[in-house]
PDB file of C-alpha atoms and ligand atoms in Angstrom:
ATOM      1  CA  VAL A   1    -180.801 -29.257 -33.681  1.00 97.00           C
ATOM      2  CA  VAL A   2    -177.913 -31.552 -34.542  1.00 98.00           C
ATOM      3  CA  LEU A   3    -175.213 -30.414 -36.954  1.00 98.00           C
ATOM      4  CA  ASP A   4    -172.856 -33.155 -38.139  1.00 98.00           C
ATOM      5  CA  ASN A   5    -170.933 -33.702 -41.352  1.00 98.00           C
ATOM      6  CA  LEU A   6    -171.025 -37.481 -40.761  1.00 97.00           C
ATOM      7  CA  SER A   7    -167.242 -37.649 -41.230  1.00 97.00           C
ATOM      8  CA  THR A   8    -167.027 -40.109 -38.345  1.00 95.00           C
ATOM      9  CA  GLY A   9    -170.621 -39.940 -37.092  1.00 95.00           C
ATOM     10  CA  HIS A  10    -173.656 -41.951 -38.175  1.00 95.00           C
ATOM     11  CA  ARG A  11    -177.065 -40.773 -39.354  1.00 96.00           C
ATOM     12  CA  TRP A  12    -178.769 -43.677 -37.541  1.00 94.00           C
ATOM     13  CA  ALA A  13    -177.371 -42.506 -34.212  1.00 93.00           C
ATOM     14  CA  ILE A  14    -179.372 -39.272 -34.286  1.00 94.00           C
ATOM     15  CA  ASP A  15    -182.694 -39.346 -32.437  1.00 91.00           C
ATOM     16  CA  GLU A  16    -185.616 -38.974 -34.841  1.00 93.00           C
ATOM     17  CA  LYS A  17    -187.075 -36.222 -32.622  1.00 95.00           C
ATOM     18  CA  ALA A  18    -184.029 -34.055 -33.379  1.00 96.00           C
ATOM     19  CA  VAL A  19    -183.744 -31.769 -36.371  1.00 97.00           C
ATOM     20  CA  PHE A  20    -180.715 -33.016 -38.270  1.00 97.00           C
ATOM     21  CA  VAL A  21    -178.629 -30.750 -40.467  1.00 97.00           C
ATOM     22  CA  GLU A  22    -175.882 -32.400 -42.478  1.00 97.00           C
ATOM     23  CA  GLY A  23    -173.249 -29.722 -42.726  1.00 97.00           C
ATOM     24  CA  ASN A  24    -169.835 -28.546 -41.732  1.00 97.00           C
ATOM     25  CA  LEU A  25    -169.008 -26.640 -38.593  1.00 96.00           C
ATOM     26  CA  GLY A  26    -166.423 -24.623 -40.487  1.00 96.00           C
ATOM     27  CA  ASN A  27    -168.947 -23.560 -43.132  1.00 97.00           C
ATOM     28  CA  GLU A  28    -170.386 -20.150 -42.288  1.00 97.00           C
ATOM     29  CA  LYS A  29    -173.427 -20.699 -44.523  1.00 97.00           C
ATOM     30  CA  ASP A  30    -174.373 -23.960 -42.755  1.00 97.00           C
ATOM     31  CA  LEU A  31    -174.143 -22.261 -39.385  1.00 98.00           C
ATOM     32  CA  GLU A  32    -175.888 -19.087 -40.515  1.00 98.00           C
ATOM     33  CA  SER A  33    -178.914 -21.030 -41.735  1.00 97.00           C
ATOM     34  CA  ILE A  34    -179.209 -22.943 -38.437  1.00 98.00           C
ATOM     35  CA  PHE A  35    -178.942 -19.842 -36.264  1.00 98.00           C
ATOM     36  CA  THR A  36    -181.383 -17.973 -38.503  1.00 98.00           C
ATOM     37  CA  ASN A  37    -183.978 -20.750 -38.783  1.00 97.00           C
ATOM     38  CA  HIS A  38    -183.984 -21.993 -35.181  1.00 97.00           C
ATOM     39  CA  LYS A  39    -184.081 -20.367 -31.782  1.00 97.00           C
ATOM     40  CA  ILE A  40    -180.779 -21.487 -30.286  1.00 97.00           C
ATOM     41  CA  ASP A  41    -180.302 -21.013 -26.518  1.00 98.00           C
ATOM     42  CA  ALA A  42    -177.026 -22.874 -26.071  1.00 98.00           C
ATOM     43  CA  VAL A  43    -174.446 -24.789 -28.036  1.00 98.00           C
ATOM     44  CA  MET A  44    -172.965 -28.125 -27.000  1.00 98.00           C
ATOM     45  CA  HIS A  45    -169.846 -28.596 -29.063  1.00 98.00           C
ATOM     46  CA  PHE A  46    -168.644 -32.197 -29.379  1.00 97.00           C
ATOM     47  CA  ALA A  47    -167.562 -32.246 -33.021  1.00 98.00           C
ATOM     48  CA  ALA A  48    -163.849 -32.758 -33.538  1.00 98.00           C
ATOM     49  CA  ASN A  49    -161.147 -34.973 -34.889  1.00 97.00           C
ATOM     50  CA  SER A  50    -159.719 -36.888 -31.968  1.00 95.00           C
ATOM     51  CA  LEU A  51    -157.026 -39.374 -32.960  1.00 93.00           C
ATOM     52  CA  VAL A  52    -153.822 -38.438 -31.142  1.00 94.00           C
ATOM     53  CA  GLY A  53    -151.516 -40.270 -33.581  1.00 94.00           C
ATOM     54  CA  GLU A  54    -153.156 -38.715 -36.634  1.00 96.00           C
ATOM     55  CA  SER A  55    -152.870 -35.263 -35.063  1.00 98.00           C
ATOM     56  CA  VAL A  56    -149.079 -35.701 -34.994  1.00 98.00           C
ATOM     57  CA  THR A  57    -148.819 -36.739 -38.668  1.00 98.00           C
ATOM     58  CA  ASP A  58    -151.519 -34.329 -39.925  1.00 98.00           C
ATOM     59  CA  PRO A  59    -151.644 -31.311 -37.561  1.00 98.00           C
ATOM     60  CA  LEU A  60    -153.213 -29.079 -40.242  1.00 98.00           C
ATOM     61  CA  LYS A  61    -156.376 -31.209 -40.147  1.00 98.00           C
ATOM     62  CA  TYR A  62    -156.573 -30.777 -36.367  1.00 98.00           C
ATOM     63  CA  TYR A  63    -155.947 -27.043 -36.250  1.00 98.00           C
ATOM     64  CA  GLN A  64    -158.360 -26.588 -39.155  1.00 98.00           C
ATOM     65  CA  ASN A  65    -161.211 -28.694 -37.792  1.00 98.00           C
ATOM     66  CA  ASN A  66    -160.775 -28.340 -34.029  1.00 98.00           C
ATOM     67  CA  VAL A  67    -159.616 -24.720 -33.862  1.00 98.00           C
ATOM     68  CA  ALA A  68    -160.529 -22.794 -37.030  1.00 98.00           C
ATOM     69  CA  ALA A  69    -163.976 -24.411 -37.448  1.00 98.00           C
ATOM     70  CA  THR A  70    -164.755 -23.841 -33.758  1.00 98.00           C
ATOM     71  CA  LEU A  71    -163.843 -20.185 -34.184  1.00 98.00           C
ATOM     72  CA  THR A  72    -166.360 -19.952 -37.041  1.00 98.00           C
ATOM     73  CA  LEU A  73    -168.976 -21.435 -34.699  1.00 98.00           C
ATOM     74  CA  LEU A  74    -168.125 -18.948 -31.929  1.00 98.00           C
ATOM     75  CA  GLN A  75    -168.236 -16.078 -34.406  1.00 97.00           C
ATOM     76  CA  THR A  76    -171.716 -17.118 -35.565  1.00 98.00           C
ATOM     77  CA  MET A  77    -172.863 -17.461 -31.952  1.00 98.00           C
ATOM     78  CA  MET A  78    -171.672 -13.933 -31.182  1.00 97.00           C
ATOM     79  CA  LYS A  79    -173.458 -12.594 -34.247  1.00 97.00           C
ATOM     80  CA  HIS A  80    -176.730 -14.189 -33.076  1.00 98.00           C
ATOM     81  CA  ASN A  81    -176.197 -13.268 -29.437  1.00 98.00           C
ATOM     82  CA  VAL A  82    -176.007 -16.880 -28.244  1.00 98.00           C
ATOM     83  CA  LYS A  83    -173.702 -16.906 -25.228  1.00 97.00           C
ATOM     84  CA  LYS A  84    -173.989 -20.319 -23.596  1.00 98.00           C
ATOM     85  CA  PHE A  85    -171.408 -22.870 -24.637  1.00 98.00           C
ATOM     86  CA  ILE A  86    -170.505 -26.366 -23.461  1.00 98.00           C
ATOM     87  CA  PHE A  87    -167.196 -27.548 -24.840  1.00 98.00           C
ATOM     88  CA  SER A  88    -165.972 -31.114 -25.039  1.00 98.00           C
ATOM     89  CA  SER A  89    -162.293 -30.713 -24.288  1.00 98.00           C
ATOM     90  CA  THR A  90    -159.994 -33.526 -23.228  1.00 97.00           C
ATOM     91  CA  ALA A  91    -157.661 -34.671 -20.480  1.00 96.00           C
ATOM     92  CA  ALA A  92    -155.001 -34.615 -23.226  1.00 96.00           C
ATOM     93  CA  THR A  93    -154.718 -30.898 -22.361  1.00 98.00           C
ATOM     94  CA  TYR A  94    -152.737 -31.952 -19.254  1.00 97.00           C
ATOM     95  CA  GLY A  95    -149.953 -33.758 -21.103  1.00 96.00           C
ATOM     96  CA  ILE A  96    -147.853 -35.711 -18.589  1.00 92.00           C
ATOM     97  CA  PRO A  97    -148.791 -34.209 -15.224  1.00 90.00           C
ATOM     98  CA  SER A  98    -146.293 -34.222 -12.360  1.00 89.00           C
ATOM     99  CA  VAL A  99    -148.986 -35.197  -9.839  1.00 92.00           C
ATOM    100  CA  ASP A 100    -151.057 -38.390  -9.543  1.00 84.00           C
ATOM    101  CA  ILE A 101    -154.391 -36.741  -8.840  1.00 89.00           C
ATOM    102  CA  ILE A 102    -155.284 -34.179 -11.466  1.00 92.00           C
ATOM    103  CA  THR A 103    -157.636 -31.310 -10.621  1.00 94.00           C
ATOM    104  CA  GLU A 104    -158.987 -28.469 -12.736  1.00 94.00           C
ATOM    105  CA  ASP A 105    -156.100 -26.342 -11.423  1.00 95.00           C
ATOM    106  CA  THR A 106    -153.350 -28.742 -12.458  1.00 97.00           C
ATOM    107  CA  ALA A 107    -151.070 -27.133 -15.050  1.00 96.00           C
ATOM    108  CA  THR A 108    -151.919 -27.870 -18.688  1.00 97.00           C
ATOM    109  CA  ASN A 109    -149.054 -28.829 -20.963  1.00 97.00           C
ATOM    110  CA  PRO A 110    -150.367 -30.879 -23.906  1.00 98.00           C
ATOM    111  CA  ILE A 111    -147.831 -33.049 -25.746  1.00 98.00           C
ATOM    112  CA  ASN A 112    -149.566 -33.457 -29.122  1.00 98.00           C
ATOM    113  CA  PRO A 113    -151.500 -31.293 -31.624  1.00 98.00           C
ATOM    114  CA  TYR A 114    -154.827 -32.861 -30.582  1.00 98.00           C
ATOM    115  CA  GLY A 115    -154.374 -31.740 -26.959  1.00 98.00           C
ATOM    116  CA  ARG A 116    -153.037 -28.362 -28.060  1.00 98.00           C
ATOM    117  CA  SER A 117    -156.000 -27.787 -30.409  1.00 98.00           C
ATOM    118  CA  LYS A 118    -158.405 -28.304 -27.480  1.00 98.00           C
ATOM    119  CA  LEU A 119    -156.390 -26.122 -25.101  1.00 98.00           C
ATOM    120  CA  MET A 120    -156.370 -23.322 -27.690  1.00 98.00           C
ATOM    121  CA  ILE A 121    -160.176 -23.324 -27.692  1.00 98.00           C
ATOM    122  CA  GLU A 122    -160.219 -23.294 -23.875  1.00 98.00           C
ATOM    123  CA  GLN A 123    -158.013 -20.187 -23.961  1.00 98.00           C
ATOM    124  CA  ILE A 124    -160.186 -18.548 -26.616  1.00 98.00           C
ATOM    125  CA  LEU A 125    -163.265 -19.253 -24.468  1.00 98.00           C
ATOM    126  CA  ALA A 126    -161.672 -17.601 -21.426  1.00 98.00           C
ATOM    127  CA  ASP A 127    -160.983 -14.490 -23.514  1.00 98.00           C
ATOM    128  CA  PHE A 128    -164.529 -14.522 -24.944  1.00 97.00           C
ATOM    129  CA  ALA A 129    -165.937 -14.798 -21.429  1.00 98.00           C
ATOM    130  CA  SER A 130    -164.161 -11.663 -20.263  1.00 97.00           C
ATOM    131  CA  ALA A 131    -164.694  -9.675 -23.456  1.00 97.00           C
ATOM    132  CA  TYR A 132    -168.183 -10.759 -24.579  1.00 96.00           C
ATOM    133  CA  ASP A 133    -169.798 -12.180 -21.399  1.00 95.00           C
ATOM    134  CA  MET A 134    -169.846 -15.674 -22.829  1.00 97.00           C
ATOM    135  CA  GLU A 135    -170.850 -18.316 -20.278  1.00 98.00           C
ATOM    136  CA  TYR A 136    -169.067 -21.568 -20.862  1.00 98.00           C
ATOM    137  CA  VAL A 137    -168.250 -24.960 -19.390  1.00 98.00           C
ATOM    138  CA  VAL A 138    -165.273 -27.047 -20.413  1.00 98.00           C
ATOM    139  CA  LEU A 139    -165.311 -30.823 -19.912  1.00 97.00           C
ATOM    140  CA  ARG A 140    -161.852 -32.370 -19.683  1.00 96.00           C
ATOM    141  CA  TYR A 141    -162.351 -36.092 -19.572  1.00 94.00           C
ATOM    142  CA  PHE A 142    -160.141 -39.062 -20.298  1.00 92.00           C
ATOM    143  CA  ASN A 143    -162.033 -41.863 -22.036  1.00 92.00           C
ATOM    144  CA  ALA A 144    -165.755 -41.863 -22.721  1.00 93.00           C
ATOM    145  CA  ALA A 145    -167.176 -45.365 -22.959  1.00 93.00           C
ATOM    146  CA  GLY A 146    -170.410 -47.311 -23.044  1.00 93.00           C
ATOM    147  CA  ALA A 147    -173.758 -47.452 -24.769  1.00 92.00           C
ATOM    148  CA  TYR A 148    -177.199 -46.027 -24.101  1.00 91.00           C
ATOM    149  CA  GLU A 149    -179.254 -48.291 -21.814  1.00 92.00           C
ATOM    150  CA  THR A 150    -181.615 -49.324 -24.631  1.00 91.00           C
ATOM    151  CA  ALA A 151    -178.495 -50.465 -26.557  1.00 87.00           C
ATOM    152  CA  GLU A 152    -179.760 -48.574 -29.621  1.00 88.00           C
ATOM    153  CA  ILE A 153    -176.629 -46.436 -29.743  1.00 90.00           C
ATOM    154  CA  GLY A 154    -173.115 -47.077 -28.561  1.00 89.00           C
ATOM    155  CA  GLU A 155    -169.516 -46.821 -29.652  1.00 90.00           C
ATOM    156  CA  CYS A 156    -169.025 -47.277 -33.376  1.00 90.00           C
ATOM    157  CA  HIS A 157    -165.695 -46.068 -34.731  1.00 91.00           C
ATOM    158  CA  ASP A 158    -163.839 -47.035 -37.867  1.00 89.00           C
ATOM    159  CA  PRO A 159    -161.001 -47.658 -37.278  1.00 87.00           C
ATOM    160  CA  GLU A 160    -161.748 -48.624 -33.673  1.00 90.00           C
ATOM    161  CA  THR A 161    -159.002 -47.279 -31.407  1.00 87.00           C
ATOM    162  CA  HIS A 162    -160.827 -47.384 -28.051  1.00 90.00           C
ATOM    163  CA  LEU A 163    -159.819 -50.147 -25.666  1.00 90.00           C
ATOM    164  CA  ILE A 164    -163.236 -51.270 -24.361  1.00 92.00           C
ATOM    165  CA  PRO A 165    -164.831 -51.824 -27.798  1.00 93.00           C
ATOM    166  CA  ILE A 166    -161.590 -53.481 -28.932  1.00 94.00           C
ATOM    167  CA  ILE A 167    -161.814 -55.930 -26.006  1.00 93.00           C
ATOM    168  CA  LEU A 168    -165.462 -56.616 -26.904  1.00 93.00           C
ATOM    169  CA  GLN A 169    -164.544 -57.167 -30.572  1.00 94.00           C
ATOM    170  CA  HIS A 170    -161.924 -59.670 -29.409  1.00 95.00           C
ATOM    171  CA  LEU A 171    -164.488 -61.511 -27.274  1.00 96.00           C
ATOM    172  CA  LEU A 172    -166.809 -61.665 -30.306  1.00 95.00           C
ATOM    173  CA  GLY A 173    -164.029 -63.221 -32.366  1.00 96.00           C
ATOM    174  CA  GLU A 174    -163.760 -60.164 -34.626  1.00 94.00           C
ATOM    175  CA  ARG A 175    -160.097 -59.548 -33.873  1.00 94.00           C
ATOM    176  CA  GLU A 176    -157.281 -61.886 -32.982  1.00 94.00           C
ATOM    177  CA  ASN A 177    -155.135 -59.770 -30.671  1.00 93.00           C
ATOM    178  CA  ILE A 178    -155.396 -56.827 -28.330  1.00 92.00           C
ATOM    179  CA  SER A 179    -152.431 -54.513 -27.739  1.00 89.00           C
ATOM    180  CA  VAL A 180    -152.327 -52.866 -24.325  1.00 88.00           C
ATOM    181  CA  PHE A 181    -149.625 -50.198 -24.366  1.00 87.00           C
ATOM    182  CA  GLY A 182    -147.350 -49.545 -21.385  1.00 91.00           C
ATOM    183  CA  SER A 183    -145.874 -52.292 -19.213  1.00 94.00           C
ATOM    184  CA  ASP A 184    -143.738 -50.601 -16.549  1.00 95.00           C
ATOM    185  CA  TYR A 185    -146.306 -48.674 -14.507  1.00 92.00           C
ATOM    186  CA  ASP A 186    -146.345 -49.116 -10.736  1.00 92.00           C
ATOM    187  CA  THR A 187    -149.266 -51.563 -10.776  1.00 94.00           C
ATOM    188  CA  GLU A 188    -149.637 -55.307 -10.209  1.00 95.00           C
ATOM    189  CA  ASP A 189    -149.234 -56.234 -13.885  1.00 94.00           C
ATOM    190  CA  GLY A 190    -147.354 -53.116 -15.025  1.00 95.00           C
ATOM    191  CA  THR A 191    -150.194 -51.802 -17.206  1.00 93.00           C
ATOM    192  CA  CYS A 192    -151.550 -48.348 -16.500  1.00 90.00           C
ATOM    193  CA  ILE A 193    -154.712 -47.456 -14.628  1.00 89.00           C
ATOM    194  CA  ARG A 194    -157.195 -45.914 -17.045  1.00 89.00           C
ATOM    195  CA  ASP A 195    -159.949 -43.445 -16.321  1.00 90.00           C
ATOM    196  CA  TYR A 196    -163.373 -43.859 -17.927  1.00 94.00           C
ATOM    197  CA  ILE A 197    -166.624 -41.949 -17.819  1.00 95.00           C
ATOM    198  CA  HIS A 198    -169.845 -43.553 -18.951  1.00 95.00           C
ATOM    199  CA  VAL A 199    -171.240 -41.715 -21.942  1.00 93.00           C
ATOM    200  CA  THR A 200    -174.665 -41.363 -20.262  1.00 93.00           C
ATOM    201  CA  ASP A 201    -173.066 -39.743 -17.199  1.00 94.00           C
ATOM    202  CA  LEU A 202    -171.265 -37.426 -19.570  1.00 92.00           C
ATOM    203  CA  ALA A 203    -174.507 -36.536 -21.354  1.00 90.00           C
TER     204      ALA A 203
HETATM  205  N1  NAD B   1    -164.196 -40.608 -26.974  1.00 58.18           N
HETATM  206  C1  NAD B   1    -163.399 -40.225 -25.976  1.00 58.18           C
HETATM  207  O1  NAD B   1    -162.899 -41.057 -25.202  1.00 58.18           O
HETATM  208  C2  NAD B   1    -163.130 -38.747 -25.770  1.00 58.18           C
HETATM  209  C3  NAD B   1    -162.347 -38.358 -24.684  1.00 58.18           C
HETATM  210  C4  NAD B   1    -162.123 -36.995 -24.457  1.00 58.18           C
HETATM  211  C5  NAD B   1    -162.681 -36.053 -25.302  1.00 58.18           C
HETATM  212  N2  NAD B   1    -163.423 -36.462 -26.374  1.00 58.18           N
HETATM  213  C6  NAD B   1    -164.016 -35.431 -27.236  1.00 58.18           C
HETATM  214  O2  NAD B   1    -165.404 -35.688 -27.313  1.00 58.18           O
HETATM  215  C7  NAD B   1    -165.929 -35.269 -28.578  1.00 58.18           C
HETATM  216  C8  NAD B   1    -166.657 -36.415 -29.265  1.00 58.18           C
HETATM  217  O3  NAD B   1    -165.757 -37.490 -29.421  1.00 58.18           O
HETATM  218  P1  NAD B   1    -166.224 -38.920 -29.975  1.00 58.18           P
HETATM  219  O4  NAD B   1    -165.316 -39.927 -29.390  1.00 58.18           O
HETATM  220  O5  NAD B   1    -167.689 -39.046 -29.846  1.00 58.18           O
HETATM  221  O6  NAD B   1    -165.772 -38.769 -31.501  1.00 58.18           O
HETATM  222  P2  NAD B   1    -166.606 -39.041 -32.806  1.00 58.18           P
HETATM  223  O7  NAD B   1    -165.608 -38.955 -33.946  1.00 58.18           O
HETATM  224  O8  NAD B   1    -167.392 -40.278 -32.664  1.00 58.18           O
HETATM  225  O9  NAD B   1    -167.599 -37.805 -32.839  1.00 58.18           O
HETATM  226  C9  NAD B   1    -167.284 -36.563 -33.434  1.00 58.18           C
HETATM  227  C10 NAD B   1    -168.468 -36.129 -34.274  1.00 58.18           C
HETATM  228  O10 NAD B   1    -168.196 -34.851 -34.849  1.00 58.18           O
HETATM  229  C11 NAD B   1    -168.534 -34.871 -36.229  1.00 58.18           C
HETATM  230  N3  NAD B   1    -167.688 -33.850 -36.879  1.00 58.18           N
HETATM  231  C12 NAD B   1    -166.329 -33.783 -36.912  1.00 58.18           C
HETATM  232  N4  NAD B   1    -165.927 -32.680 -37.576  1.00 58.18           N
HETATM  233  C13 NAD B   1    -167.044 -32.017 -37.968  1.00 58.18           C
HETATM  234  C14 NAD B   1    -167.277 -30.813 -38.699  1.00 58.18           C
HETATM  235  N5  NAD B   1    -166.278 -30.059 -39.157  1.00 58.18           N
HETATM  236  N6  NAD B   1    -168.557 -30.440 -38.920  1.00 58.18           N
HETATM  237  C15 NAD B   1    -169.594 -31.194 -38.461  1.00 58.18           C
HETATM  238  N7  NAD B   1    -169.429 -32.336 -37.768  1.00 58.18           N
HETATM  239  C16 NAD B   1    -168.168 -32.747 -37.523  1.00 58.18           C
HETATM  240  C17 NAD B   1    -168.266 -36.300 -36.672  1.00 58.18           C
HETATM  241  O11 NAD B   1    -168.946 -36.680 -37.843  1.00 58.18           O
HETATM  242  C18 NAD B   1    -168.759 -37.079 -35.438  1.00 58.18           C
HETATM  243  O12 NAD B   1    -170.163 -37.329 -35.483  1.00 58.18           O
HETATM  244  C19 NAD B   1    -164.707 -34.752 -29.359  1.00 58.18           C
HETATM  245  O13 NAD B   1    -164.665 -33.351 -29.196  1.00 58.18           O
HETATM  246  C20 NAD B   1    -163.525 -35.406 -28.662  1.00 58.18           C
HETATM  247  O14 NAD B   1    -162.359 -34.632 -28.805  1.00 58.18           O
HETATM  248  C21 NAD B   1    -163.665 -37.779 -26.623  1.00 58.18           C
END
């Protein structure tokens, strides 16, 4: 069962074998009808707003959609005794780490509302695990990239802010310039080393 409000997602990207519900994560009625009408074993939560810059100029949107709406989801799960949760967090929870190699134990110190909104949910999940026996997994990744091997679905954002699709748009003649930010890193050309996970590996 896929719940999406199509705010940045696309109807065509949802497999026709899935039951699709167009609705809002923060809307108790939308959630209630899903949990009542379907047998839900686990929830994989990937819905969020995720533009770092926008989170700085409009933090309310991020705390509302990434924190408050997620709390509504968790509340509905508790009510229906669903206790397995996979959460798409972000490496933005680390902020600017003092070490080169980050592990799960590296201190988290997010530097923008987007990262903070995700860390808040991680903390809520830890509390839910000890109080309500919730079993959860948190995925903190840097950049997801790529397309499914059949090429039926892939990255499709508007505006596009992700570097790999931007490079591909440039190669297709759809954009004149590419801006790569950061020029004084300790690398051959001064640009930073970026970390990517293929979306299929992530799935
Ligand atoms: N793309 C990356 O590089 C990256 C890196 C780290 C973490 N993440 C996280 O992965 C998840 C997915 O990111 P993405 O890049 O696919 O973004 P995306 O914007 O393409 O996907 C988010 C989806 O959630 C839906 N959505 C948002 N708010 C909703 C709401 N209130 N109710 C119902 N649906 C809602 C959107 O319509 C969209 O389909 C997010 O949680 C994001 O923070 C992404």
